[in-house]
């Protein structure tokens, strides 16, 4: 289904969550708070759903769309008085908390880029972005310094810190 501001969308709030106390070395997770008007009670959203959110911007007389990473629903509440749906969703980087480094399949030696690519595949994301990743060719002949119990999110945080940047998902 497609929802627009002219029909069901009451509001969308997009927050980027991260460790605000650090300058680099942290992940940015997109959190989406979506409010939909559903007076006829025909919208059915559950935690099995996801949203593709695109914002249309007027540029030089035409609309250009900016897309965000897929938003996976984590919570749905309906106000029985107004029939408004309040939906909370996060991008797949949030799901990386459910996986451990021991879940990765990597062949040694591997680079930081190989590690991040394996993390992306494991969480089913098209790509985790670490902006200056290509400039780090460091290879780990016996594997990185993980015992395997670390979450993928904490491992990506370490990769971002090692490359002196941040990590996030792009919209593709």
PDB file of N, CA and C in Angstrom, residues 17-118:
ATOM      1  N   UNK A  17      19.441   7.757  15.722  1.00  0.00           N
ATOM      2  CA  UNK A  17      19.902   7.481  17.077  1.00  0.00           C
ATOM      3  C   UNK A  17      21.368   7.075  17.032  1.00  0.00           C
ATOM      4  N   UNK A  18      22.117   7.499  17.984  1.00  0.00           N
ATOM      5  CA  UNK A  18      23.537   7.186  18.069  1.00  0.00           C
ATOM      6  C   UNK A  18      24.077   7.708  19.386  1.00  0.00           C
ATOM      7  N   UNK A  19      25.346   7.462  19.604  1.00  0.00           N
ATOM      8  CA  UNK A  19      25.973   7.935  20.831  1.00  0.00           C
ATOM      9  C   UNK A  19      26.402   9.381  20.642  1.00  0.00           C
ATOM     10  N   UNK A  20      25.610  10.276  21.175  1.00  0.00           N
ATOM     11  CA  UNK A  20      25.872  11.701  20.978  1.00  0.00           C
ATOM     12  C   UNK A  20      27.126  12.190  21.698  1.00  0.00           C
ATOM     13  N   UNK A  21      27.637  11.407  22.615  1.00  0.00           N
ATOM     14  CA  UNK A  21      28.807  11.845  23.370  1.00  0.00           C
ATOM     15  C   UNK A  21      30.112  11.596  22.618  1.00  0.00           C
ATOM     16  N   UNK A  22      30.027  10.892  21.467  1.00  0.00           N
ATOM     17  CA  UNK A  22      31.245  10.566  20.726  1.00  0.00           C
ATOM     18  C   UNK A  22      31.275  11.324  19.402  1.00  0.00           C
ATOM     19  N   UNK A  23      32.462  11.629  18.941  1.00  0.00           N
ATOM     20  CA  UNK A  23      32.641  12.308  17.668  1.00  0.00           C
ATOM     21  C   UNK A  23      32.674  11.313  16.516  1.00  0.00           C
ATOM     22  N   UNK A  24      33.232  10.129  16.746  1.00  0.00           N
ATOM     23  CA  UNK A  24      33.259   9.070  15.747  1.00  0.00           C
ATOM     24  C   UNK A  24      33.227   7.733  16.487  1.00  0.00           C
ATOM     25  N   UNK A  25      33.107   6.648  15.727  1.00  0.00           N
ATOM     26  CA  UNK A  25      33.112   5.322  16.327  1.00  0.00           C
ATOM     27  C   UNK A  25      31.761   4.905  16.871  1.00  0.00           C
ATOM     28  N   UNK A  26      30.694   5.218  16.149  1.00  0.00           N
ATOM     29  CA  UNK A  26      29.367   4.799  16.608  1.00  0.00           C
ATOM     30  C   UNK A  26      28.461   4.564  15.405  1.00  0.00           C
ATOM     31  N   UNK A  27      27.441   3.743  15.591  1.00  0.00           N
ATOM     32  CA  UNK A  27      26.464   3.527  14.519  1.00  0.00           C
ATOM     33  C   UNK A  27      25.332   4.546  14.601  1.00  0.00           C
ATOM     34  N   UNK A  28      24.731   4.827  13.462  1.00  0.00           N
ATOM     35  CA  UNK A  28      23.538   5.658  13.414  1.00  0.00           C
ATOM     36  C   UNK A  28      22.394   4.769  12.946  1.00  0.00           C
ATOM     37  N   UNK A  29      21.385   4.644  13.774  1.00  0.00           N
ATOM     38  CA  UNK A  29      20.215   3.830  13.456  1.00  0.00           C
ATOM     39  C   UNK A  29      19.044   4.780  13.226  1.00  0.00           C
ATOM     40  N   UNK A  30      18.335   4.576  12.117  1.00  0.00           N
ATOM     41  CA  UNK A  30      17.152   5.391  11.825  1.00  0.00           C
ATOM     42  C   UNK A  30      15.949   4.828  12.578  1.00  0.00           C
ATOM     43  N   UNK A  31      15.289   5.693  13.330  1.00  0.00           N
ATOM     44  CA  UNK A  31      14.034   5.331  14.002  1.00  0.00           C
ATOM     45  C   UNK A  31      12.924   6.167  13.366  1.00  0.00           C
ATOM     46  N   UNK A  32      11.856   5.495  12.970  1.00  0.00           N
ATOM     47  CA  UNK A  32      10.736   6.151  12.311  1.00  0.00           C
ATOM     48  C   UNK A  32       9.512   6.043  13.207  1.00  0.00           C
ATOM     49  N   UNK A  33       8.891   7.170  13.485  1.00  0.00           N
ATOM     50  CA  UNK A  33       7.611   7.199  14.195  1.00  0.00           C
ATOM     51  C   UNK A  33       6.580   7.688  13.192  1.00  0.00           C
ATOM     52  N   UNK A  34       5.648   6.814  12.868  1.00  0.00           N
ATOM     53  CA  UNK A  34       4.673   7.079  11.818  1.00  0.00           C
ATOM     54  C   UNK A  34       3.289   7.115  12.448  1.00  0.00           C
ATOM     55  N   UNK A  35       2.526   8.137  12.107  1.00  0.00           N
ATOM     56  CA  UNK A  35       1.129   8.220  12.565  1.00  0.00           C
ATOM     57  C   UNK A  35       0.246   8.234  11.320  1.00  0.00           C
ATOM     58  N   UNK A  36      -0.692   7.279  11.282  1.00  0.00           N
ATOM     59  CA  UNK A  36      -1.610   7.161  10.146  1.00  0.00           C
ATOM     60  C   UNK A  36      -3.039   7.346  10.615  1.00  0.00           C
ATOM     61  N   UNK A  37      -3.830   8.091   9.844  1.00  0.00           N
ATOM     62  CA  UNK A  37      -5.264   8.224  10.099  1.00  0.00           C
ATOM     63  C   UNK A  37      -5.939   7.013   9.470  1.00  0.00           C
ATOM     64  N   UNK A  38      -6.772   6.323  10.229  1.00  0.00           N
ATOM     65  CA  UNK A  38      -7.439   5.127   9.714  1.00  0.00           C
ATOM     66  C   UNK A  38      -8.875   5.068  10.238  1.00  0.00           C
ATOM     67  N   UNK A  39      -9.658   6.088   9.937  1.00  0.00           N
ATOM     68  CA  UNK A  39     -11.046   6.140  10.398  1.00  0.00           C
ATOM     69  C   UNK A  39     -11.850   4.948   9.879  1.00  0.00           C
ATOM     70  N   UNK A  40     -11.693   4.532   8.599  1.00  0.00           N
ATOM     71  CA  UNK A  40     -12.459   3.362   8.133  1.00  0.00           C
ATOM     72  C   UNK A  40     -11.908   2.024   8.649  1.00  0.00           C
ATOM     73  N   UNK A  41     -10.794   2.066   9.377  1.00  0.00           N
ATOM     74  CA  UNK A  41     -10.175   0.872   9.965  1.00  0.00           C
ATOM     75  C   UNK A  41      -9.839  -0.176   8.905  1.00  0.00           C
ATOM     76  N   UNK A  42      -9.183   0.267   7.848  1.00  0.00           N
ATOM     77  CA  UNK A  42      -8.805  -0.650   6.771  1.00  0.00           C
ATOM     78  C   UNK A  42      -7.302  -0.901   6.706  1.00  0.00           C
ATOM     79  N   UNK A  43      -6.530  -0.144   7.469  1.00  0.00           N
ATOM     80  CA  UNK A  43      -5.070  -0.322   7.465  1.00  0.00           C
ATOM     81  C   UNK A  43      -4.707  -1.365   8.508  1.00  0.00           C
ATOM     82  N   UNK A  44      -3.999  -2.372   8.060  1.00  0.00           N
ATOM     83  CA  UNK A  44      -3.584  -3.455   8.939  1.00  0.00           C
ATOM     84  C   UNK A  44      -2.058  -3.524   8.934  1.00  0.00           C
ATOM     85  N   UNK A  45      -1.431  -3.070   9.994  1.00  0.00           N
ATOM     86  CA  UNK A  45       0.025  -3.061  10.107  1.00  0.00           C
ATOM     87  C   UNK A  45       0.407  -3.875  11.331  1.00  0.00           C
ATOM     88  N   UNK A  46       1.428  -4.716  11.164  1.00  0.00           N
ATOM     89  CA  UNK A  46       1.926  -5.505  12.290  1.00  0.00           C
ATOM     90  C   UNK A  46       3.452  -5.505  12.264  1.00  0.00           C
ATOM     91  N   UNK A  47       4.055  -6.173  13.220  1.00  0.00           N
ATOM     92  CA  UNK A  47       5.516  -6.249  13.279  1.00  0.00           C
ATOM     93  C   UNK A  47       6.079  -7.135  12.167  1.00  0.00           C
ATOM     94  N   UNK A  48       5.238  -7.736  11.364  1.00  0.00           N
ATOM     95  CA  UNK A  48       5.696  -8.493  10.199  1.00  0.00           C
ATOM     96  C   UNK A  48       5.891  -7.589   8.979  1.00  0.00           C
ATOM     97  N   UNK A  49       5.541  -6.311   9.110  1.00  0.00           N
ATOM     98  CA  UNK A  49       5.596  -5.384   7.983  1.00  0.00           C
ATOM     99  C   UNK A  49       6.827  -4.492   8.026  1.00  0.00           C
ATOM    100  N   UNK A  50       7.114  -3.898   6.891  1.00  0.00           N
ATOM    101  CA  UNK A  50       8.136  -2.859   6.807  1.00  0.00           C
ATOM    102  C   UNK A  50       7.644  -1.765   5.873  1.00  0.00           C
ATOM    103  N   UNK A  51       8.267  -0.609   5.977  1.00  0.00           N
ATOM    104  CA  UNK A  51       7.908   0.555   5.180  1.00  0.00           C
ATOM    105  C   UNK A  51       9.098   0.982   4.345  1.00  0.00           C
ATOM    106  N   UNK A  52       8.841   1.448   3.147  1.00  0.00           N
ATOM    107  CA  UNK A  52       9.835   2.141   2.334  1.00  0.00           C
ATOM    108  C   UNK A  52       9.408   3.602   2.373  1.00  0.00           C
ATOM    109  N   UNK A  53      10.184   4.425   3.034  1.00  0.00           N
ATOM    110  CA  UNK A  53       9.819   5.820   3.231  1.00  0.00           C
ATOM    111  C   UNK A  53      10.621   6.697   2.276  1.00  0.00           C
ATOM    112  N   UNK A  54       9.890   7.481   1.513  1.00  0.00           N
ATOM    113  CA  UNK A  54      10.500   8.439   0.596  1.00  0.00           C
ATOM    114  C   UNK A  54       9.841   9.786   0.821  1.00  0.00           C
ATOM    115  N   UNK A  55      10.655  10.801   0.873  1.00  0.00           N
ATOM    116  CA  UNK A  55      10.150  12.161   1.020  1.00  0.00           C
ATOM    117  C   UNK A  55      10.290  12.880  -0.311  1.00  0.00           C
ATOM    118  N   UNK A  56       9.217  13.513  -0.754  1.00  0.00           N
ATOM    119  CA  UNK A  56       9.258  14.268  -1.994  1.00  0.00           C
ATOM    120  C   UNK A  56       9.625  15.717  -1.735  1.00  0.00           C
ATOM    121  N   UNK A  57      10.591  16.209  -2.469  1.00  0.00           N
ATOM    122  CA  UNK A  57      11.042  17.590  -2.332  1.00  0.00           C
ATOM    123  C   UNK A  57      10.877  18.304  -3.667  1.00  0.00           C
ATOM    124  N   UNK A  58      10.338  19.507  -3.626  1.00  0.00           N
ATOM    125  CA  UNK A  58      10.244  20.308  -4.843  1.00  0.00           C
ATOM    126  C   UNK A  58      11.612  20.909  -5.138  1.00  0.00           C
ATOM    127  N   UNK A  59      12.150  20.596  -6.323  1.00  0.00           N
ATOM    128  CA  UNK A  59      13.434  21.129  -6.752  1.00  0.00           C
ATOM    129  C   UNK A  59      13.270  21.618  -8.188  1.00  0.00           C
ATOM    130  N   UNK A  60      13.468  22.898  -8.389  1.00  0.00           N
ATOM    131  CA  UNK A  60      13.354  23.497  -9.730  1.00  0.00           C
ATOM    132  C   UNK A  60      12.052  23.133 -10.426  1.00  0.00           C
ATOM    133  N   UNK A  61      10.951  23.170  -9.713  1.00  0.00           N
ATOM    134  CA  UNK A  61       9.646  22.948 -10.310  1.00  0.00           C
ATOM    135  C   UNK A  61       9.216  21.502 -10.455  1.00  0.00           C
ATOM    136  N   UNK A  62      10.049  20.547 -10.043  1.00  0.00           N
ATOM    137  CA  UNK A  62       9.648  19.139 -10.104  1.00  0.00           C
ATOM    138  C   UNK A  62       9.935  18.476  -8.761  1.00  0.00           C
ATOM    139  N   UNK A  63       9.329  17.325  -8.567  1.00  0.00           N
ATOM    140  CA  UNK A  63       9.496  16.608  -7.304  1.00  0.00           C
ATOM    141  C   UNK A  63      10.617  15.587  -7.442  1.00  0.00           C
ATOM    142  N   UNK A  64      11.560  15.645  -6.518  1.00  0.00           N
ATOM    143  CA  UNK A  64      12.615  14.639  -6.419  1.00  0.00           C
ATOM    144  C   UNK A  64      12.424  13.918  -5.095  1.00  0.00           C
ATOM    145  N   UNK A  65      12.577  12.599  -5.131  1.00  0.00           N
ATOM    146  CA  UNK A  65      12.346  11.792  -3.941  1.00  0.00           C
ATOM    147  C   UNK A  65      13.656  11.389  -3.291  1.00  0.00           C
ATOM    148  N   UNK A  66      13.686  11.502  -1.979  1.00  0.00           N
ATOM    149  CA  UNK A  66      14.814  11.065  -1.164  1.00  0.00           C
ATOM    150  C   UNK A  66      14.315   9.871  -0.361  1.00  0.00           C
ATOM    151  N   UNK A  67      14.994   8.748  -0.499  1.00  0.00           N
ATOM    152  CA  UNK A  67      14.561   7.533   0.195  1.00  0.00           C
ATOM    153  C   UNK A  67      15.425   7.260   1.413  1.00  0.00           C
ATOM    154  N   UNK A  68      14.830   6.577   2.352  1.00  0.00           N
ATOM    155  CA  UNK A  68      15.511   6.146   3.571  1.00  0.00           C
ATOM    156  C   UNK A  68      15.641   4.631   3.549  1.00  0.00           C
ATOM    157  N   UNK A  69      16.481   4.065   4.418  1.00  0.00           N
ATOM    158  CA  UNK A  69      16.548   2.597   4.491  1.00  0.00           C
ATOM    159  C   UNK A  69      15.177   2.032   4.858  1.00  0.00           C
ATOM    160  N   UNK A  70      14.930   0.787   4.500  1.00  0.00           N
ATOM    161  CA  UNK A  70      13.674   0.145   4.870  1.00  0.00           C
ATOM    162  C   UNK A  70      13.478   0.244   6.377  1.00  0.00           C
ATOM    163  N   UNK A  71      12.234   0.493   6.770  1.00  0.00           N
ATOM    164  CA  UNK A  71      11.883   0.648   8.180  1.00  0.00           C
ATOM    165  C   UNK A  71      11.072  -0.567   8.608  1.00  0.00           C
ATOM    166  N   UNK A  72      11.611  -1.349   9.528  1.00  0.00           N
ATOM    167  CA  UNK A  72      10.955  -2.574   9.996  1.00  0.00           C
ATOM    168  C   UNK A  72      10.163  -2.278  11.266  1.00  0.00           C
ATOM    169  N   UNK A  73       8.880  -2.601  11.227  1.00  0.00           N
ATOM    170  CA  UNK A  73       7.954  -2.260  12.304  1.00  0.00           C
ATOM    171  C   UNK A  73       8.291  -3.042  13.567  1.00  0.00           C
ATOM    172  N   UNK A  74       8.396  -2.325  14.680  1.00  0.00           N
ATOM    173  CA  UNK A  74       8.651  -2.954  15.979  1.00  0.00           C
ATOM    174  C   UNK A  74       7.483  -2.791  16.938  1.00  0.00           C
ATOM    175  N   UNK A  75       6.618  -1.804  16.665  1.00  0.00           N
ATOM    176  CA  UNK A  75       5.499  -1.547  17.578  1.00  0.00           C
ATOM    177  C   UNK A  75       4.366  -0.862  16.821  1.00  0.00           C
ATOM    178  N   UNK A  76       3.123  -1.284  17.107  1.00  0.00           N
ATOM    179  CA  UNK A  76       1.934  -0.670  16.514  1.00  0.00           C
ATOM    180  C   UNK A  76       0.904  -0.466  17.614  1.00  0.00           C
ATOM    181  N   UNK A  77       0.367   0.737  17.709  1.00  0.00           N
ATOM    182  CA  UNK A  77      -0.691   1.037  18.672  1.00  0.00           C
ATOM    183  C   UNK A  77      -1.811   1.776  17.952  1.00  0.00           C
ATOM    184  N   UNK A  78      -3.054   1.439  18.298  1.00  0.00           N
ATOM    185  CA  UNK A  78      -4.212   2.110  17.721  1.00  0.00           C
ATOM    186  C   UNK A  78      -4.952   2.851  18.829  1.00  0.00           C
ATOM    187  N   UNK A  79      -5.207   4.128  18.582  1.00  0.00           N
ATOM    188  CA  UNK A  79      -6.041   4.912  19.492  1.00  0.00           C
ATOM    189  C   UNK A  79      -7.486   4.598  19.126  1.00  0.00           C
ATOM    190  N   UNK A  80      -8.188   3.945  20.000  1.00  0.00           N
ATOM    191  CA  UNK A  80      -9.564   3.507  19.715  1.00  0.00           C
ATOM    192  C   UNK A  80     -10.535   4.675  19.576  1.00  0.00           C
ATOM    193  N   UNK A  81     -10.206   5.826  20.124  1.00  0.00           N
ATOM    194  CA  UNK A  81     -11.084   6.996  20.001  1.00  0.00           C
ATOM    195  C   UNK A  81     -10.931   7.700  18.662  1.00  0.00           C
ATOM    196  N   UNK A  82      -9.694   7.793  18.178  1.00  0.00           N
ATOM    197  CA  UNK A  82      -9.446   8.537  16.935  1.00  0.00           C
ATOM    198  C   UNK A  82      -9.142   7.633  15.742  1.00  0.00           C
ATOM    199  N   UNK A  83      -8.931   6.337  16.004  1.00  0.00           N
ATOM    200  CA  UNK A  83      -8.507   5.379  14.972  1.00  0.00           C
ATOM    201  C   UNK A  83      -7.171   5.754  14.343  1.00  0.00           C
ATOM    202  N   UNK A  84      -6.328   6.416  15.103  1.00  0.00           N
ATOM    203  CA  UNK A  84      -4.993   6.753  14.644  1.00  0.00           C
ATOM    204  C   UNK A  84      -4.050   5.608  14.985  1.00  0.00           C
ATOM    205  N   UNK A  85      -3.256   5.215  13.999  1.00  0.00           N
ATOM    206  CA  UNK A  85      -2.225   4.199  14.232  1.00  0.00           C
ATOM    207  C   UNK A  85      -0.908   4.898  14.523  1.00  0.00           C
ATOM    208  N   UNK A  86      -0.251   4.491  15.587  1.00  0.00           N
ATOM    209  CA  UNK A  86       1.089   4.974  15.910  1.00  0.00           C
ATOM    210  C   UNK A  86       2.033   3.800  15.698  1.00  0.00           C
ATOM    211  N   UNK A  87       2.984   3.986  14.809  1.00  0.00           N
ATOM    212  CA  UNK A  87       3.880   2.904  14.405  1.00  0.00           C
ATOM    213  C   UNK A  87       5.308   3.329  14.674  1.00  0.00           C
ATOM    214  N   UNK A  88       6.081   2.429  15.272  1.00  0.00           N
ATOM    215  CA  UNK A  88       7.513   2.653  15.449  1.00  0.00           C
ATOM    216  C   UNK A  88       8.236   1.618  14.619  1.00  0.00           C
ATOM    217  N   UNK A  89       9.236   2.070  13.870  1.00  0.00           N
ATOM    218  CA  UNK A  89      10.007   1.173  13.011  1.00  0.00           C
ATOM    219  C   UNK A  89      11.472   1.611  13.021  1.00  0.00           C
ATOM    220  N   UNK A  90      12.367   0.658  12.774  1.00  0.00           N
ATOM    221  CA  UNK A  90      13.807   0.920  12.748  1.00  0.00           C
ATOM    222  C   UNK A  90      14.411   0.315  11.490  1.00  0.00           C
ATOM    223  N   UNK A  91      15.544   0.846  11.070  1.00  0.00           N
ATOM    224  CA  UNK A  91      16.241   0.216   9.950  1.00  0.00           C
ATOM    225  C   UNK A  91      16.924  -1.068  10.428  1.00  0.00           C
ATOM    226  N   UNK A  92      17.462  -1.843   9.496  1.00  0.00           N
ATOM    227  CA  UNK A  92      18.030  -3.154   9.816  1.00  0.00           C
ATOM    228  C   UNK A  92      19.251  -3.099  10.730  1.00  0.00           C
ATOM    229  N   UNK A  93      19.901  -1.966  10.819  1.00  0.00           N
ATOM    230  CA  UNK A  93      21.054  -1.872  11.721  1.00  0.00           C
ATOM    231  C   UNK A  93      20.624  -2.137  13.160  1.00  0.00           C
ATOM    232  N   UNK A  94      19.400  -1.785  13.483  1.00  0.00           N
ATOM    233  CA  UNK A  94      18.860  -2.074  14.813  1.00  0.00           C
ATOM    234  C   UNK A  94      18.807  -3.585  15.064  1.00  0.00           C
ATOM    235  N   UNK A  95      18.507  -4.359  14.013  1.00  0.00           N
ATOM    236  CA  UNK A  95      18.439  -5.819  14.153  1.00  0.00           C
ATOM    237  C   UNK A  95      19.799  -6.471  14.363  1.00  0.00           C
ATOM    238  N   UNK A  96      20.867  -5.722  14.101  1.00  0.00           N
ATOM    239  CA  UNK A  96      22.199  -6.304  14.254  1.00  0.00           C
ATOM    240  C   UNK A  96      22.518  -6.631  15.714  1.00  0.00           C
ATOM    241  N   UNK A  97      21.676  -6.152  16.632  1.00  0.00           N
ATOM    242  CA  UNK A  97      21.842  -6.492  18.052  1.00  0.00           C
ATOM    243  C   UNK A  97      21.497  -7.956  18.317  1.00  0.00           C
ATOM    244  N   UNK A  98      20.753  -8.571  17.397  1.00  0.00           N
ATOM    245  CA  UNK A  98      20.279  -9.948  17.592  1.00  0.00           C
ATOM    246  C   UNK A  98      21.284 -10.988  17.106  1.00  0.00           C
ATOM    247  N   UNK A  99      22.362 -10.557  16.477  1.00  0.00           N
ATOM    248  CA  UNK A  99      23.360 -11.471  15.932  1.00  0.00           C
ATOM    249  C   UNK A  99      24.692 -11.270  16.635  1.00  0.00           C
ATOM    250  N   UNK A 100      25.485 -12.335  16.644  1.00  0.00           N
ATOM    251  CA  UNK A 100      26.808 -12.276  17.272  1.00  0.00           C
ATOM    252  C   UNK A 100      27.889 -12.448  16.209  1.00  0.00           C
ATOM    253  N   UNK A 101      29.087 -12.004  16.535  1.00  0.00           N
ATOM    254  CA  UNK A 101      30.228 -12.151  15.638  1.00  0.00           C
ATOM    255  C   UNK A 101      30.428 -13.626  15.289  1.00  0.00           C
ATOM    256  N   UNK A 102      30.126 -14.523  16.196  1.00  0.00           N
ATOM    257  CA  UNK A 102      30.271 -15.961  15.920  1.00  0.00           C
ATOM    258  C   UNK A 102      29.333 -16.447  14.818  1.00  0.00           C
ATOM    259  N   UNK A 103      28.300 -15.657  14.473  1.00  0.00           N
ATOM    260  CA  UNK A 103      27.378 -16.012  13.396  1.00  0.00           C
ATOM    261  C   UNK A 103      27.944 -15.720  12.011  1.00  0.00           C
ATOM    262  N   UNK A 104      29.038 -14.971  11.937  1.00  0.00           N
ATOM    263  CA  UNK A 104      29.634 -14.603  10.652  1.00  0.00           C
ATOM    264  C   UNK A 104      30.409 -15.765  10.056  1.00  0.00           C
ATOM    265  N   UNK A 105      30.430 -15.811   8.739  1.00  0.00           N
ATOM    266  CA  UNK A 105      31.291 -16.776   8.040  1.00  0.00           C
ATOM    267  C   UNK A 105      32.325 -15.970   7.263  1.00  0.00           C
ATOM    268  N   UNK A 106      33.533 -15.982   7.772  1.00  0.00           N
ATOM    269  CA  UNK A 106      34.638 -15.250   7.162  1.00  0.00           C
ATOM    270  C   UNK A 106      35.819 -16.186   6.959  1.00  0.00           C
ATOM    271  N   UNK A 107      36.494 -16.012   5.844  1.00  0.00           N
ATOM    272  CA  UNK A 107      37.709 -16.764   5.570  1.00  0.00           C
ATOM    273  C   UNK A 107      38.895 -15.875   5.897  1.00  0.00           C
ATOM    274  N   UNK A 108      39.829 -16.413   6.661  1.00  0.00           N
ATOM    275  CA  UNK A 108      41.004 -15.632   7.047  1.00  0.00           C
ATOM    276  C   UNK A 108      42.070 -15.756   5.969  1.00  0.00           C
ATOM    277  N   UNK A 109      42.835 -14.744   5.753  1.00  0.00           N
ATOM    278  CA  UNK A 109      42.773 -13.422   6.361  1.00  0.00           C
ATOM    279  C   UNK A 109      41.618 -12.620   5.763  1.00  0.00           C
ATOM    280  N   UNK A 110      41.166 -11.631   6.506  1.00  0.00           N
ATOM    281  CA  UNK A 110      40.131 -10.738   5.990  1.00  0.00           C
ATOM    282  C   UNK A 110      40.444  -9.311   6.421  1.00  0.00           C
ATOM    283  N   UNK A 111      39.871  -8.371   5.676  1.00  0.00           N
ATOM    284  CA  UNK A 111      40.078  -6.949   5.951  1.00  0.00           C
ATOM    285  C   UNK A 111      38.864  -6.409   6.712  1.00  0.00           C
ATOM    286  N   UNK A 112      38.983  -5.169   7.155  1.00  0.00           N
ATOM    287  CA  UNK A 112      37.841  -4.517   7.809  1.00  0.00           C
ATOM    288  C   UNK A 112      36.677  -4.452   6.824  1.00  0.00           C
ATOM    289  N   UNK A 113      36.977  -4.170   5.559  1.00  0.00           N
ATOM    290  CA  UNK A 113      35.920  -4.100   4.545  1.00  0.00           C
ATOM    291  C   UNK A 113      35.232  -5.462   4.390  1.00  0.00           C
ATOM    292  N   UNK A 114      36.011  -6.551   4.358  1.00  0.00           N
ATOM    293  CA  UNK A 114      35.424  -7.901   4.284  1.00  0.00           C
ATOM    294  C   UNK A 114      34.527  -8.159   5.490  1.00  0.00           C
ATOM    295  N   UNK A 115      34.982  -7.726   6.650  1.00  0.00           N
ATOM    296  CA  UNK A 115      34.217  -7.915   7.883  1.00  0.00           C
ATOM    297  C   UNK A 115      32.894  -7.169   7.818  1.00  0.00           C
ATOM    298  N   UNK A 116      32.920  -5.902   7.399  1.00  0.00           N
ATOM    299  CA  UNK A 116      31.703  -5.090   7.315  1.00  0.00           C
ATOM    300  C   UNK A 116      30.755  -5.670   6.264  1.00  0.00           C
ATOM    301  N   UNK A 117      31.298  -6.138   5.154  1.00  0.00           N
ATOM    302  CA  UNK A 117      30.469  -6.761   4.116  1.00  0.00           C
ATOM    303  C   UNK A 117      29.790  -8.018   4.651  1.00  0.00           C
ATOM    304  N   UNK A 118      30.506  -8.825   5.423  1.00  0.00           N
ATOM    305  CA  UNK A 118      29.914 -10.036   6.026  1.00  0.00           C
ATOM    306  C   UNK A 118      28.817  -9.659   7.016  1.00  0.00           C
TER     307      UNK A 118
END
